[in-house]
Coordinates of C-alpha atoms in Angstrom, one line a residue:
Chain G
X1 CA -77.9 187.5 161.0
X2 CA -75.6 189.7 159.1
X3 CA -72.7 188.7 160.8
X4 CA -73.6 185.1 160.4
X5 CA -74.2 185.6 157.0
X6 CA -70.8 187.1 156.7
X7 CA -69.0 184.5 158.7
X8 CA -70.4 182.1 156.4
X9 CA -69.0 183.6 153.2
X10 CA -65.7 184.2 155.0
X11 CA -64.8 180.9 153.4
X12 CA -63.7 179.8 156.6
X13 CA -65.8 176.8 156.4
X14 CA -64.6 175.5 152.9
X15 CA -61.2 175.8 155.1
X16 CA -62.5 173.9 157.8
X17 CA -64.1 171.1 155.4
X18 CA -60.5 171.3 153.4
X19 CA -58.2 170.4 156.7
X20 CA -56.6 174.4 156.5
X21 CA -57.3 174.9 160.0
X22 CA -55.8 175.0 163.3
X23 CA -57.3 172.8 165.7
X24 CA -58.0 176.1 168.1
X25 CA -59.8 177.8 164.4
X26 CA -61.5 174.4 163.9
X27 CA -63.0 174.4 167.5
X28 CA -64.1 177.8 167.3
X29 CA -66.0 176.6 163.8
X30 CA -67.3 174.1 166.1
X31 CA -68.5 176.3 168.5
X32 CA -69.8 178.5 165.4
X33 CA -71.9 175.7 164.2
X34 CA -73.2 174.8 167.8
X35 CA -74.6 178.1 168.1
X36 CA -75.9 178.9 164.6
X37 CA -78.5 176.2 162.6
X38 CA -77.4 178.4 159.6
X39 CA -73.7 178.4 160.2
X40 CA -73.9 173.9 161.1
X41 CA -76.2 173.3 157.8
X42 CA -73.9 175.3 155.3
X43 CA -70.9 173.5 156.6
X44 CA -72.6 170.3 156.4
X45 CA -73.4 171.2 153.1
X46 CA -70.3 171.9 152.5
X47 CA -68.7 168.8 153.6
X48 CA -71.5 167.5 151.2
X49 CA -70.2 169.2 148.4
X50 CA -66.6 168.1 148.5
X51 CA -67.7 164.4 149.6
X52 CA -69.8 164.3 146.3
X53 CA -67.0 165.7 144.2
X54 CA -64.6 163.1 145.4
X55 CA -66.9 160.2 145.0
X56 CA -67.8 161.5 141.5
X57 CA -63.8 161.0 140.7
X58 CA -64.3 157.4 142.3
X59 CA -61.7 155.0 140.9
X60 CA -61.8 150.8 140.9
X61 CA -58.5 150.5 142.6
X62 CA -56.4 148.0 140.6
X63 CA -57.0 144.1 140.7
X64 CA -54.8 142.5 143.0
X65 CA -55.0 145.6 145.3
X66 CA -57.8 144.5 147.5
X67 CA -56.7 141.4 148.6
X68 CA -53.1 143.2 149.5
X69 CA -54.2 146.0 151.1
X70 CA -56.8 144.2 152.7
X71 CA -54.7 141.6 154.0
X72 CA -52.0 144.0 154.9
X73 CA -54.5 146.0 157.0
X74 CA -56.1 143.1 158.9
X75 CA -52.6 141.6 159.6
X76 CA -51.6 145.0 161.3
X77 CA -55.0 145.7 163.5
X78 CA -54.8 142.1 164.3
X79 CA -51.4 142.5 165.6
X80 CA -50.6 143.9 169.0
X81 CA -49.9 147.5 168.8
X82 CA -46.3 148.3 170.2
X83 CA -47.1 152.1 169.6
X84 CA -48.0 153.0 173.0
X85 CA -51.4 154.1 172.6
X86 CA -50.7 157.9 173.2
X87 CA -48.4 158.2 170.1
X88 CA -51.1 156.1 168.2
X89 CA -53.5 158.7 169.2
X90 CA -51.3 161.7 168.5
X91 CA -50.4 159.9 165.2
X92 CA -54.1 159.6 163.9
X93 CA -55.0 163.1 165.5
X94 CA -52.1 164.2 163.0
X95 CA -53.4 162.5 159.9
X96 CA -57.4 163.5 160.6
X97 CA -56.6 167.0 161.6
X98 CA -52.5 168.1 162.6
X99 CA -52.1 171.3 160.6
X100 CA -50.0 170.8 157.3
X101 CA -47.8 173.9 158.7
X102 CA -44.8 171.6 158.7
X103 CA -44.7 171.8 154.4
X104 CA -46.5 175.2 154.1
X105 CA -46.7 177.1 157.4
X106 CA -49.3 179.2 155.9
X107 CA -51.7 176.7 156.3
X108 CA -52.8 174.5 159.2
X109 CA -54.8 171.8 158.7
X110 CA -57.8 170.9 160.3
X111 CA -60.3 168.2 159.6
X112 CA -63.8 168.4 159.4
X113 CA -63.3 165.0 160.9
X114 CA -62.2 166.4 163.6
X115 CA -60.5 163.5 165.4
X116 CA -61.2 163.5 169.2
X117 CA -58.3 162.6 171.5
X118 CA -59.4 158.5 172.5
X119 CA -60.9 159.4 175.9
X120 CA -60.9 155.6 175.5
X121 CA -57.0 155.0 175.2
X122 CA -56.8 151.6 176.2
X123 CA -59.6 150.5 174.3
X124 CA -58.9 149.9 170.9
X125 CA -55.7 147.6 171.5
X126 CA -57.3 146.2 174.7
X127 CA -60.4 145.2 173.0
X128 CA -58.0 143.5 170.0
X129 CA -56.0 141.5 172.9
X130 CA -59.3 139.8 174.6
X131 CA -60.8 139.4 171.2
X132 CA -57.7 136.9 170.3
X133 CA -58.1 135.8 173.7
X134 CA -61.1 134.8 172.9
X135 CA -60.2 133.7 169.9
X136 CA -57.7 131.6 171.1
X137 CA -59.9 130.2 174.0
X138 CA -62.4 129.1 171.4
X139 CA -59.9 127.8 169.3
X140 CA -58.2 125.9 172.6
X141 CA -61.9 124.5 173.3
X142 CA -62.1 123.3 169.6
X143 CA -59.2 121.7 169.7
X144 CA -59.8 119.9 173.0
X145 CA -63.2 118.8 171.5
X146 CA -61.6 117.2 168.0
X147 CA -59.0 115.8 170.4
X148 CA -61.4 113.9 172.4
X149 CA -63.4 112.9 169.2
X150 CA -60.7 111.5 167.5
X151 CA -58.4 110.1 170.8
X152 CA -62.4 107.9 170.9
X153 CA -62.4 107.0 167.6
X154 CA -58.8 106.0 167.3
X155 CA -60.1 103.9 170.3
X156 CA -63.0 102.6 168.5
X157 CA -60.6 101.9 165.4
X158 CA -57.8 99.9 167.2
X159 CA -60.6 97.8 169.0
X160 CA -62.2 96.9 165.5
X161 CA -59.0 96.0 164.4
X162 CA -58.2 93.7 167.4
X163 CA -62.0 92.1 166.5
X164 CA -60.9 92.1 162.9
X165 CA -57.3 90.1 163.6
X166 CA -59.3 87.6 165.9
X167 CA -61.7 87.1 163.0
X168 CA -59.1 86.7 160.3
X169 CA -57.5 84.1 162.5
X170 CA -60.8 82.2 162.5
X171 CA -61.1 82.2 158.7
X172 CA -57.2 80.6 158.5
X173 CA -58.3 78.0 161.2
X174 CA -61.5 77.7 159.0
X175 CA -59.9 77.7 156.1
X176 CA -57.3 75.1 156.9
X177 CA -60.1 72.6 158.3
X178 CA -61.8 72.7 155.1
X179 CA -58.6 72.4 153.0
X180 CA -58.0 69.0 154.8
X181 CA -61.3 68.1 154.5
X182 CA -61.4 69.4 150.8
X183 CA -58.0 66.9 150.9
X184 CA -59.6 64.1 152.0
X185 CA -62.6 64.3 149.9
X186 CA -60.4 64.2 146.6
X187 CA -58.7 61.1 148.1
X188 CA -61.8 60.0 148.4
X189 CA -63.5 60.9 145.7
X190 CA -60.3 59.3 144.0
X191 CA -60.8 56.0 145.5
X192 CA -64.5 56.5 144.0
X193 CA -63.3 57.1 140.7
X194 CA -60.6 54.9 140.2
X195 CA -61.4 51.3 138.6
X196 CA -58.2 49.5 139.9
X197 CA -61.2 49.3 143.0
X198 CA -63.2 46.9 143.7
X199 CA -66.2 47.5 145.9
X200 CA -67.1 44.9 148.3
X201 CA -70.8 44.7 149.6
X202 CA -70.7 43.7 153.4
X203 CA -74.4 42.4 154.0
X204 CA -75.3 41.7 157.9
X205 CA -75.4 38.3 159.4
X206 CA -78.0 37.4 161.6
X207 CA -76.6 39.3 164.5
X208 CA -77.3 42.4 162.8
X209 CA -79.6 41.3 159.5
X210 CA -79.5 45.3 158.4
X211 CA -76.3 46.1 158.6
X212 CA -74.3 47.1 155.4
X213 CA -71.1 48.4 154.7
X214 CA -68.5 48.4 151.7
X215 CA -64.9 47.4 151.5
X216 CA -62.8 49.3 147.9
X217 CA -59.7 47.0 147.6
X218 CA -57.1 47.4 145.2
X219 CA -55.3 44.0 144.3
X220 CA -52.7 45.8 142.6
X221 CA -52.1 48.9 145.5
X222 CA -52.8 46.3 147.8
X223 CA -54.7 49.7 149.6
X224 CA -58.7 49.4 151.6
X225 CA -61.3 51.4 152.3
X226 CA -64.2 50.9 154.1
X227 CA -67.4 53.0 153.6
X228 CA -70.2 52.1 155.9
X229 CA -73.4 52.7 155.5
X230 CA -75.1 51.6 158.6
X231 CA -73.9 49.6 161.4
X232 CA -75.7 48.6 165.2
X233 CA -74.4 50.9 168.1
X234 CA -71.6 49.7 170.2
X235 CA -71.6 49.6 173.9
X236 CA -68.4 51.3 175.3
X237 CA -65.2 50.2 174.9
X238 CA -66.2 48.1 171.8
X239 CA -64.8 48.7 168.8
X240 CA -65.7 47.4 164.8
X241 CA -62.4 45.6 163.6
X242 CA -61.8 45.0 159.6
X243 CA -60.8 41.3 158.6
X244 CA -59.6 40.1 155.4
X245 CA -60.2 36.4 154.5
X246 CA -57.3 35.1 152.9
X247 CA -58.1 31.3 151.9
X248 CA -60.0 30.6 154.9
X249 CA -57.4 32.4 157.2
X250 CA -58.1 36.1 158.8
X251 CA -56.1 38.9 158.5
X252 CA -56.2 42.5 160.5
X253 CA -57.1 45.1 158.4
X254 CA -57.7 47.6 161.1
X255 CA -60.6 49.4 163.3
X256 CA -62.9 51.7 162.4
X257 CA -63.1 54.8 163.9
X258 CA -66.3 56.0 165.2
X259 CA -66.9 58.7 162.9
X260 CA -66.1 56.1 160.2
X261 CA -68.4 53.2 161.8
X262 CA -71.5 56.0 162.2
X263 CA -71.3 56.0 158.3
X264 CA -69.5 59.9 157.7
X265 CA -66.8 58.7 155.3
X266 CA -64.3 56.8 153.9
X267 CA -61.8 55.2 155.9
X268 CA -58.1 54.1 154.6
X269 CA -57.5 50.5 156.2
X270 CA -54.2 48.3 156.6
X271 CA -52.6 47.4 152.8
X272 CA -54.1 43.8 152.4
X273 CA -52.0 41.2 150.2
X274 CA -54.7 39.1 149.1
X275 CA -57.9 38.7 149.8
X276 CA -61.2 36.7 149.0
X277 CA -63.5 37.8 151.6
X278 CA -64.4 41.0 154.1
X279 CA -65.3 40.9 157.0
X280 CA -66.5 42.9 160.5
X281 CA -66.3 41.7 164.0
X282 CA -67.0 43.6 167.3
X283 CA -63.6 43.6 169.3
X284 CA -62.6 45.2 172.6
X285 CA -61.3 48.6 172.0
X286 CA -58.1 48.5 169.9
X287 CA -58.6 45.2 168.4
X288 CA -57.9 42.3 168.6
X289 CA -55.0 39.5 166.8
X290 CA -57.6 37.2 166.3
X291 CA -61.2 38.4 165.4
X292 CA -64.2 37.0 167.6
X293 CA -66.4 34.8 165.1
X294 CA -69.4 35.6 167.2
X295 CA -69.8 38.9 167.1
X296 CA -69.5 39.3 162.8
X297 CA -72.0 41.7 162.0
X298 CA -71.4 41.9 157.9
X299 CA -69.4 40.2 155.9
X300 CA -69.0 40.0 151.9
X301 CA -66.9 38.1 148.8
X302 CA -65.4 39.6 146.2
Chain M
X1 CA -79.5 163.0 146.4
X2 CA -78.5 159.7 144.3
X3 CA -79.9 156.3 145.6
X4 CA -76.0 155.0 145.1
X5 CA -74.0 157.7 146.7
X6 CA -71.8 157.0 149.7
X7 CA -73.0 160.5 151.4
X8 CA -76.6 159.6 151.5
X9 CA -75.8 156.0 152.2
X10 CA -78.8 155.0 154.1
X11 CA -78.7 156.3 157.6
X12 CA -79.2 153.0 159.0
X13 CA -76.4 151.3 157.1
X14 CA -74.4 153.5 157.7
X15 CA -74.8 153.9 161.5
X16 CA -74.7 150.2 161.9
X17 CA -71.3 149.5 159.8
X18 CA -70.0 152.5 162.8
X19 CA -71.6 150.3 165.1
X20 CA -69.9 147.7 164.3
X21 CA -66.7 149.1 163.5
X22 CA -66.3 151.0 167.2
X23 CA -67.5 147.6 168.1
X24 CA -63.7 146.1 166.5
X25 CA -65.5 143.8 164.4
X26 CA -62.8 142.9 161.5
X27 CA -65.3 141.6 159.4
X28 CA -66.8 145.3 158.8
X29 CA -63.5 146.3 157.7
X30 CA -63.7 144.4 154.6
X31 CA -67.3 145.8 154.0
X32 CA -66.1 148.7 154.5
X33 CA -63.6 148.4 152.2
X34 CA -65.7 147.4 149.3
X35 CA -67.7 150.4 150.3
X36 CA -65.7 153.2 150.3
X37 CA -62.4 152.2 148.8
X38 CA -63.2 153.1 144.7
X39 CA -63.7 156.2 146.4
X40 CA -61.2 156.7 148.6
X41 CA -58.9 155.2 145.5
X42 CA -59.9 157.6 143.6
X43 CA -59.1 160.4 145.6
X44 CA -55.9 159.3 146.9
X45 CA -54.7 158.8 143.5
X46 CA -56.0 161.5 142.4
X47 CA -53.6 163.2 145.1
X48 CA -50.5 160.9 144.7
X49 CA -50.8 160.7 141.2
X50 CA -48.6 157.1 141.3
X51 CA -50.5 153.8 141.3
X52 CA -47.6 151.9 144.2
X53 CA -47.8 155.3 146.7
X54 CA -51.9 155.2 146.5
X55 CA -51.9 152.0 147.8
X56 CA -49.2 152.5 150.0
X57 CA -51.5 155.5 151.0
X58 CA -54.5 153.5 151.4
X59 CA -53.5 151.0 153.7
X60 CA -52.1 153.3 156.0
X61 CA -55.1 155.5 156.1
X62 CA -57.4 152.1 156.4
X63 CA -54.9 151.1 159.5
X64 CA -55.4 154.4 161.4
X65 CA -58.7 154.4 160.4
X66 CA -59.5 151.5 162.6
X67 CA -57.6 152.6 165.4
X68 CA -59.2 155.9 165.1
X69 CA -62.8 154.4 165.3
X70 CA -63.3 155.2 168.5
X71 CA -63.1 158.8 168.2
X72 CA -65.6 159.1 165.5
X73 CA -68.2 160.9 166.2
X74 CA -71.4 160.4 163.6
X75 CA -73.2 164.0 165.0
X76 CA -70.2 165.7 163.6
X77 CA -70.4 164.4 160.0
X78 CA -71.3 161.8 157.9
X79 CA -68.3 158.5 157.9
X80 CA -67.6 158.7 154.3
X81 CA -66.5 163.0 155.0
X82 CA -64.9 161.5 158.1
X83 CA -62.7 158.6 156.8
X84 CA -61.8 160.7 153.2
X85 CA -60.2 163.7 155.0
X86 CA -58.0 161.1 156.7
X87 CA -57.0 159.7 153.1
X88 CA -57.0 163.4 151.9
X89 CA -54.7 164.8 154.6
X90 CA -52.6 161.3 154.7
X91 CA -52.1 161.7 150.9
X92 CA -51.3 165.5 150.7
X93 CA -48.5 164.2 153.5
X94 CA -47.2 162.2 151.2
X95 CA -46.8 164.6 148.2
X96 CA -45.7 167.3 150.9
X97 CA -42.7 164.8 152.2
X98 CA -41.2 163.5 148.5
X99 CA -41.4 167.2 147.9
X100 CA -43.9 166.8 145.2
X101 CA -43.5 170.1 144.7
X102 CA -40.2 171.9 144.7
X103 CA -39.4 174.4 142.9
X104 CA -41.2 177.2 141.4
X105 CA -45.4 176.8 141.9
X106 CA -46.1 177.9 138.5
X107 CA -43.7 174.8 137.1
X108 CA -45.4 172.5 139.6
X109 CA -48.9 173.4 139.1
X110 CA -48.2 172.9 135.1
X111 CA -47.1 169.4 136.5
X112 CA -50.0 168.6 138.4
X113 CA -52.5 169.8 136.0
X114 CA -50.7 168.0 133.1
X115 CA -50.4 164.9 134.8
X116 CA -54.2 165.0 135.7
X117 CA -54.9 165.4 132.5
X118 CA -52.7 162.4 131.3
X119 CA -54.5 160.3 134.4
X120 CA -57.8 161.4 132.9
X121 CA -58.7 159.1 130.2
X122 CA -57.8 156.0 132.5
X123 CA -59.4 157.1 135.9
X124 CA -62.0 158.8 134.3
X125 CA -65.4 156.8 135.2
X126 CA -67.8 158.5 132.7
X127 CA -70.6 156.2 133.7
X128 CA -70.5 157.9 137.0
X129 CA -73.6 160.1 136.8
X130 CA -72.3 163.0 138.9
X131 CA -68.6 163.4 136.8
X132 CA -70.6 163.8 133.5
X133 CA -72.9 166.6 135.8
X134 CA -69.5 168.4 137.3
X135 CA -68.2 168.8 134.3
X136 CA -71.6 170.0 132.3
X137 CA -72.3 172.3 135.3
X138 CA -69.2 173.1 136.8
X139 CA -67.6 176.6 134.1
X140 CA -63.8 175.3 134.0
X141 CA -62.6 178.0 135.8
X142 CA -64.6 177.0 139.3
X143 CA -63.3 173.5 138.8
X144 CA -59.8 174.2 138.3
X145 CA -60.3 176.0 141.8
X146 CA -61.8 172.6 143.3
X147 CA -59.0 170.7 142.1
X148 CA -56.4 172.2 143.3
X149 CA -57.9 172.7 146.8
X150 CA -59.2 169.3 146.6
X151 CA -56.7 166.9 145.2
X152 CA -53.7 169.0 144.9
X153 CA -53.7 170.4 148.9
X154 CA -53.5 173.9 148.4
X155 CA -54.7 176.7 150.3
X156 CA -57.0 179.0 149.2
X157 CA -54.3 181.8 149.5
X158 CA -52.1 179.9 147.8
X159 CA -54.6 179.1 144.7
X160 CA -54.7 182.8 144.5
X161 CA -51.0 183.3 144.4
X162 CA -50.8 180.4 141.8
X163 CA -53.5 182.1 139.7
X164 CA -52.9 185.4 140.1
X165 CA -56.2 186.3 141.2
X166 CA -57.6 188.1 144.3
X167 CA -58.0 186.0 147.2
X168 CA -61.6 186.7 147.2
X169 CA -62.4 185.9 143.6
X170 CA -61.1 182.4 145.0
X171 CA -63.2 182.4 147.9
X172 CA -66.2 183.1 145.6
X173 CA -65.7 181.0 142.8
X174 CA -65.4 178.2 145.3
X175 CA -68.8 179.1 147.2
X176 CA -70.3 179.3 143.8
X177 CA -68.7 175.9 142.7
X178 CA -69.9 174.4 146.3
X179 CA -73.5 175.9 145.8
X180 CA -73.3 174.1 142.0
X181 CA -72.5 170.5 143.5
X182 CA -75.1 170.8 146.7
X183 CA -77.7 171.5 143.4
X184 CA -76.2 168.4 142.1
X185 CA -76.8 166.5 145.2
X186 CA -80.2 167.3 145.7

């Protein structure tokens, strides 16, 4: 107990705490404290000591230093070591523990912390390599996965805009189909409006008492339309034919179309000179030169 | 011992952050970084006594400090004792190698001792509980011994040469001073 008492006040464990032994003092120390509870808690409280007097003279490093160092350090463990790992292990058993003798021979250093050769060598540069294997696996598999997503959806995109070119092509059909219509119906609604017309009322004959159409004439364009508003059905390869009565004598305006004689619009005729009275016969398909009396279905005087 | 000191950081923390460090988990490094690194700073600086070598200082010690991971071992000591003699002896290195102090010892110790006194006022963190205890309990003349076996590297023969005391005045004053901050501690 006396002895133990004196090896304690030797100050050989402040030494051992402050780095100033050898690594052969610092393992005896070791050994000291292995077999003494007195000799292991007064160097622990030792260590306790000078760790509480350094934190006490703590310091905020300087802003800016943290993100620097910081990103300094993890760019350097993240990199592959090219010290081989003996001379990384020699070089960190040096800072923890190598004897300052170099500077002041007096006084080898040796670390409480007491850095162990790496029984693991391989490890800690090892365990770096697969982890940015992994890394990069994970990364690969990412990729691969976003790769797929958007190869899919650059699918889905260049289909939508096939759909959308085929639909666009629609509306200009569309749209061109009721331009002409919208065409016709100003022409029409022209005709309507215009006073240099004269509507004609064709009333049906007895063939077809209610039969009833409309003639617009111009005397001055010389221009006809005919607007029907309902005529009989035809049996195939018959055909309504216009005639203008010109003192008594008949003159072709024209046929009506089918859409025209089922009453869905105006129909421009043949320019007619003069006339005094409208008429409609049923003529073979095409028309004919001279109309067929006895098939007149309306007929009307201006 | 305080609630907020790094050597009674709770057992558990503590173990798990070495967990996770031996484990190579990067993301620990930056906790421990905002851990330890006011008072590994601190000391460093302390040492260096220039604000571009303490970080120089720092980052190398933080680098072999994860390499050297693997050879901690937590039934030797706590991490904090561990990781600040590696900034400690890293940092004394570097005042060793720019031949901080050439010359005679009595010109360089004025040096040191006049530059810690300039450093003082802006390093200085008076809120921290246990400076304003050191230096109520501490009588100057056991803290001046601390220092410069602390943070200016010497030997404890050498403290006696620089002071012109015996070399076991030294080694008693510094027991004494030890026995005054494991009071604080507790």
């Amino acid at each position: 107990m006396e002895n133990i008492q004196d090896y304690i006040e030797s100050g050989i464990l402040e030494q051992y705490a402050l780095g100033e032994l050898s690594p052969a003092e610092q393992a005896a120390v070791e050994a000291e404290a292995a077999r003494h509870p007195e000799v292991r808690e007064e160097l622990a409280q030792v260590q306790q000591a000078f760790g509480f007097y350094a934190e006490a003279h703590s310091i905020t490093p300087p802003a800016g230093l943290r993100e620097r160092v910081l990103g300094h350090v993890m760019a350097q463990i993240a990199a592959p070591s090219v010290t081989p790992n003996a001379s990384l292990r020699a070089d960190v058993d040096a800072a923890a523990q190598a004897p300052r003798a170099t500077a002041v021979p007096a006084q080898p250093t040796a670390g409480e912390a007491t850095v162990r050769p790496f029984t693991p060598a391989a490890e800690a540069p090892a365990a770096s390599r697969s982890l940015w294997a992994m890394a990069a696996s994970v990364a690969l598999l990412l990729s691969l996965g976003v790769n797929a997503l958007l190869y899919s959806r650059w699918k889905d995109a260049s289909s939508e805009l096939v759909a959308m070119q085929s639909e666009q092509a629609r509306f200009a059909t569309t749209t061109q189909v009721v331009q002409r219509q919208l065409g016709e119906l100003r022409q029409e609604n022209q005709v309507l409006r215009n006073d240099e017309f004269k509507a004609v009322a064709l009333a049906g004959t007895k063939t077809a008492p209610t039969a009833h159409a409309r003639v617009l004439f111009n005397a001055a364009t010389h221009k006809v339309y005919v607007d029907v508003r309902s005529l009989p059905a035809l049996p195939a390869g018959k055909q309504y034919q216009l005639w203008a009565l010109d003192k008594g004598k008949p003159v072709d305006a024209g046929v009506l179309t089918a859409s025209t004689a089922s009453g869905q619009g105006l129909q421009p005729m043949k320019d007619i000179a003069s006339a005094q009275t409208f008429a409609m016969t049923v003529e073979p398909e095409g028309g004919s030169v001279n109309p067929t009396l006895s098939t007149m279905t309306v007929v009307g005087n201006i | 011992m305080s609630d907020t000191s790094l050597i009674s950081l709770p057992p558990a923390a503590e173990a798990d952050l070495v967990r996770r460090l031996q484990a190579r988990d990067e993301s620990a490094m930056t906790l421990f970084y905002d851990r330890y690194s006011a008072a590994l700073y601190g000391v460093i600086f302390r040492i260096v006594k220039a604000e571009d070598e303490a970080e120089d200082v720092l980052q190398e010690a933080l680098v072999k400090i994860w390499h050297a991971f693997a050879s901690y071992d937590a039934s030797k000591g706590r991490l904090f004792t561990w990781v600040l003699n590696i900034c400690r002896n890293l940092s004394i290195d570097k005042i060793r190698s720019r031949q901080h102090r050439v010359g005679s010892r009595t010109q360089g110790l004025d040096d040191s001792l006049t530059a810690q006194r300039q450093a003082a006022p802006t390093t200085f963190r008076p809120e921290h509980i246990g400076l304003q205890e050191i230096t109520q309990k501490l009588v100057p003349e056991q803290r001046q011994i601390i220092d410069l076996l602390y943070f200016e590297g010497f030997t404890q023969s050498e403290v006696a040469e620089e002071l012109n005391i015996p070399l076991g005045t030294v080694k008693t004053r510094a027991r004494t001073a030890i026995k005054v901050l494991s009071k604080l501690i507790r």
